Amino acid sequence: VDPLIIDTGSGWQWGHGSFEQVCMTVRTVRERCGAGVAIMAGGVHEPADALDVQDAGADLLMVDTGLVY
């Protein structure tokens, strides 16, 4: 499998606040590349997030865990 790596150039984004950008990027890639590209997306913190990113076009999900300091 040849991966398609997308980097916005802004480095890592943490927290639920970046999730909207994840969905927008997934949606854009799906529209431009079609069903022939497998998309894996992260930023999933709760079940509703998984449904949202799946609706945006992701095939695989990366689930985040909570950090306790």
CSV table of N, CA and C in Angstrom, one decimal:
chain,number,residue,atom,x,y,z
A,1,VAL,N,0.8,-1.2,0.0
A,1,VAL,CA,0.0,0.0,0.0
A,1,VAL,C,0.9,1.2,0.0
A,2,ASP,N,0.7,2.1,-0.9
A,2,ASP,CA,1.4,3.4,-1.0
A,2,ASP,C,0.6,4.4,-0.2
A,3,PRO,N,1.2,5.0,0.8
A,3,PRO,CA,0.5,6.0,1.6
A,3,PRO,C,0.5,7.4,1.0
A,4,LEU,N,-0.5,8.1,1.3
A,4,LEU,CA,-0.6,9.5,0.9
A,4,LEU,C,-0.5,10.3,2.2
A,5,ILE,N,0.5,11.0,2.4
A,5,ILE,CA,0.8,11.8,3.7
A,5,ILE,C,0.5,13.3,3.4
A,6,ILE,N,-0.4,13.8,4.3
A,6,ILE,CA,-0.7,15.2,4.2
A,6,ILE,C,-0.2,15.9,5.4
A,7,ASP,N,0.6,16.9,5.2
A,7,ASP,CA,1.1,17.8,6.3
A,7,ASP,C,0.8,19.2,6.0
A,8,THR,N,0.1,19.8,6.9
A,8,THR,CA,-0.3,21.2,6.6
A,8,THR,C,0.9,22.2,6.8
A,9,GLY,N,2.0,21.7,7.3
A,9,GLY,CA,3.1,22.5,7.6
A,9,GLY,C,3.1,23.3,8.9
A,10,SER,N,2.1,23.1,9.7
A,10,SER,CA,2.0,23.8,10.9
A,10,SER,C,2.4,22.9,12.1
A,11,GLY,N,2.9,21.7,11.8
A,11,GLY,CA,3.3,20.8,12.9
A,11,GLY,C,2.1,20.1,13.6
A,12,TRP,N,2.3,19.5,14.7
A,12,TRP,CA,1.3,18.8,15.4
A,12,TRP,C,0.3,19.7,16.0
A,13,GLN,N,-0.9,19.3,15.9
A,13,GLN,CA,-2.0,20.0,16.6
A,13,GLN,C,-2.6,19.0,17.6
A,14,TRP,N,-2.8,19.5,18.8
A,14,TRP,CA,-3.3,18.7,19.9
A,14,TRP,C,-4.7,19.1,20.4
A,15,GLY,N,-5.4,18.2,20.9
A,15,GLY,CA,-6.7,18.5,21.5
A,15,GLY,C,-7.9,18.5,20.6
A,16,HIS,N,-9.0,18.5,21.2
A,16,HIS,CA,-10.3,18.4,20.4
A,16,HIS,C,-10.5,19.6,19.5
A,17,GLY,N,-9.9,20.7,19.8
A,17,GLY,CA,-10.1,21.9,19.0
A,17,GLY,C,-9.6,21.8,17.6
A,18,SER,N,-8.7,20.8,17.3
A,18,SER,CA,-8.2,20.6,15.9
A,18,SER,C,-9.0,19.7,15.1
A,19,PHE,N,-10.0,19.1,15.7
A,19,PHE,CA,-10.8,18.0,15.1
A,19,PHE,C,-11.6,18.5,13.9
A,20,GLU,N,-12.1,19.8,13.9
A,20,GLU,CA,-12.8,20.3,12.8
A,20,GLU,C,-11.9,20.4,11.5
A,21,GLN,N,-10.6,20.7,11.7
A,21,GLN,CA,-9.7,20.8,10.6
A,21,GLN,C,-9.4,19.4,10.1
A,22,VAL,N,-9.4,18.4,11.0
A,22,VAL,CA,-9.2,17.0,10.5
A,22,VAL,C,-10.3,16.6,9.6
A,23,CYS,N,-11.5,16.9,10.0
A,23,CYS,CA,-12.7,16.5,9.2
A,23,CYS,C,-12.7,17.2,7.8
A,24,MET,N,-12.3,18.5,7.8
A,24,MET,CA,-12.3,19.3,6.6
A,24,MET,C,-11.2,18.7,5.6
A,25,THR,N,-10.1,18.3,6.2
A,25,THR,CA,-9.0,17.8,5.4
A,25,THR,C,-9.4,16.4,4.8
A,26,VAL,N,-10.0,15.6,5.6
A,26,VAL,CA,-10.4,14.3,5.1
A,26,VAL,C,-11.5,14.5,4.0
A,27,ARG,N,-12.4,15.3,4.2
A,27,ARG,CA,-13.4,15.6,3.2
A,27,ARG,C,-12.8,16.1,1.9
A,28,THR,N,-11.8,17.0,2.0
A,28,THR,CA,-11.2,17.5,0.8
A,28,THR,C,-10.4,16.4,0.0
A,29,VAL,N,-9.7,15.6,0.8
A,29,VAL,CA,-8.9,14.5,0.2
A,29,VAL,C,-9.9,13.5,-0.5
A,30,ARG,N,-10.9,13.1,0.2
A,30,ARG,CA,-11.9,12.2,-0.4
A,30,ARG,C,-12.5,12.7,-1.7
A,31,GLU,N,-12.9,14.0,-1.7
A,31,GLU,CA,-13.4,14.6,-2.9
A,31,GLU,C,-12.5,14.6,-4.0
A,32,ARG,N,-11.2,14.9,-3.8
A,32,ARG,CA,-10.2,15.0,-4.8
A,32,ARG,C,-9.7,13.6,-5.3
A,33,CYS,N,-9.6,12.7,-4.4
A,33,CYS,CA,-9.0,11.4,-4.7
A,33,CYS,C,-10.0,10.2,-5.0
A,34,GLY,N,-11.2,10.4,-4.5
A,34,GLY,CA,-12.2,9.4,-4.7
A,34,GLY,C,-12.0,8.2,-3.8
A,35,ALA,N,-12.7,7.1,-4.1
A,35,ALA,CA,-12.7,5.9,-3.3
A,35,ALA,C,-11.4,5.1,-3.4
A,36,GLY,N,-10.6,5.4,-4.4
A,36,GLY,CA,-9.4,4.6,-4.6
A,36,GLY,C,-8.2,4.8,-3.6
A,37,VAL,N,-8.4,5.8,-2.7
A,37,VAL,CA,-7.4,6.1,-1.7
A,37,VAL,C,-7.9,5.8,-0.3
A,38,ALA,N,-7.2,5.0,0.5
A,38,ALA,CA,-7.6,4.7,1.9
A,38,ALA,C,-7.1,5.9,2.7
A,39,ILE,N,-8.0,6.4,3.5
A,39,ILE,CA,-7.7,7.6,4.4
A,39,ILE,C,-7.8,7.2,5.8
A,40,MET,N,-6.7,7.5,6.6
A,40,MET,CA,-6.7,7.3,8.0
A,40,MET,C,-6.7,8.6,8.7
A,41,ALA,N,-7.5,8.8,9.7
A,41,ALA,CA,-7.6,10.1,10.3
A,41,ALA,C,-7.5,9.9,11.8
A,42,GLY,N,-7.0,10.9,12.5
A,42,GLY,CA,-6.9,10.9,14.0
A,42,GLY,C,-7.7,12.0,14.6
A,43,GLY,N,-7.5,12.1,15.9
A,43,GLY,CA,-8.2,13.2,16.6
A,43,GLY,C,-9.5,12.7,17.2
A,44,VAL,N,-9.7,11.4,17.2
A,44,VAL,CA,-11.0,10.8,17.7
A,44,VAL,C,-10.9,10.7,19.2
A,45,HIS,N,-11.8,11.4,19.9
A,45,HIS,CA,-11.8,11.4,21.4
A,45,HIS,C,-13.0,10.7,22.0
A,46,GLU,N,-14.1,10.6,21.2
A,46,GLU,CA,-15.3,10.1,21.7
A,46,GLU,C,-16.1,9.5,20.5
A,47,PRO,N,-17.1,8.6,20.8
A,47,PRO,CA,-17.8,8.0,19.7
A,47,PRO,C,-18.4,8.9,18.6
A,48,ALA,N,-18.9,10.1,19.0
A,48,ALA,CA,-19.4,11.0,18.0
A,48,ALA,C,-18.3,11.5,17.0
A,49,ASP,N,-17.1,11.6,17.5
A,49,ASP,CA,-16.0,12.0,16.7
A,49,ASP,C,-15.8,11.0,15.6
A,50,ALA,N,-15.8,9.7,16.0
A,50,ALA,CA,-15.6,8.6,15.0
A,50,ALA,C,-16.7,8.6,13.9
A,51,LEU,N,-17.9,8.9,14.3
A,51,LEU,CA,-18.9,9.0,13.3
A,51,LEU,C,-18.7,10.2,12.4
A,52,ASP,N,-18.3,11.3,12.9
A,52,ASP,CA,-18.1,12.5,12.1
A,52,ASP,C,-17.0,12.3,11.1
A,53,VAL,N,-15.8,11.8,11.5
A,53,VAL,CA,-14.7,11.6,10.6
A,53,VAL,C,-15.0,10.5,9.6
A,54,GLN,N,-15.8,9.5,10.0
A,54,GLN,CA,-16.2,8.5,9.0
A,54,GLN,C,-17.2,9.1,8.0
A,55,ASP,N,-18.1,10.0,8.4
A,55,ASP,CA,-19.0,10.7,7.5
A,55,ASP,C,-18.2,11.6,6.5
A,56,ALA,N,-17.0,12.1,7.0
A,56,ALA,CA,-16.2,13.0,6.2
A,56,ALA,C,-15.5,12.2,5.1
A,57,GLY,N,-15.3,10.9,5.3
A,57,GLY,CA,-14.7,10.0,4.3
A,57,GLY,C,-13.6,9.2,4.7
A,58,ALA,N,-13.3,9.1,6.0
A,58,ALA,CA,-12.1,8.3,6.5
A,58,ALA,C,-12.5,6.8,6.5
A,59,ASP,N,-11.5,6.0,6.2
A,59,ASP,CA,-11.7,4.6,6.2
A,59,ASP,C,-11.2,4.0,7.5
A,60,LEU,N,-10.2,4.6,8.1
A,60,LEU,CA,-9.6,4.1,9.3
A,60,LEU,C,-9.5,5.2,10.3
A,61,LEU,N,-9.5,4.9,11.6
A,61,LEU,CA,-9.5,5.9,12.6
A,61,LEU,C,-8.3,5.7,13.6
A,62,MET,N,-7.7,6.8,14.1
A,62,MET,CA,-6.8,6.7,15.2
A,62,MET,C,-7.4,7.3,16.4
A,63,VAL,N,-7.5,6.5,17.4
A,63,VAL,CA,-8.2,6.9,18.6
A,63,VAL,C,-7.2,7.5,19.6
A,64,ASP,N,-7.4,8.7,20.1
A,64,ASP,CA,-6.6,9.4,21.1
A,64,ASP,C,-6.9,8.9,22.5
A,65,THR,N,-5.9,8.9,23.3
A,65,THR,CA,-6.2,8.6,24.7
A,65,THR,C,-5.9,9.8,25.6
A,66,GLY,N,-6.5,9.9,26.7
A,66,GLY,CA,-6.3,11.0,27.6
A,66,GLY,C,-4.9,11.0,28.2
A,67,LEU,N,-4.4,12.2,28.5
A,67,LEU,CA,-3.1,12.3,29.2
A,67,LEU,C,-3.4,12.9,30.6
A,68,VAL,N,-2.7,12.3,31.5
A,68,VAL,CA,-2.9,12.8,32.9
A,68,VAL,C,-1.5,13.2,33.4
A,69,TYR,N,-1.3,14.4,33.9
A,69,TYR,CA,0.0,14.9,34.4
A,69,TYR,C,-0.1,14.9,35.9
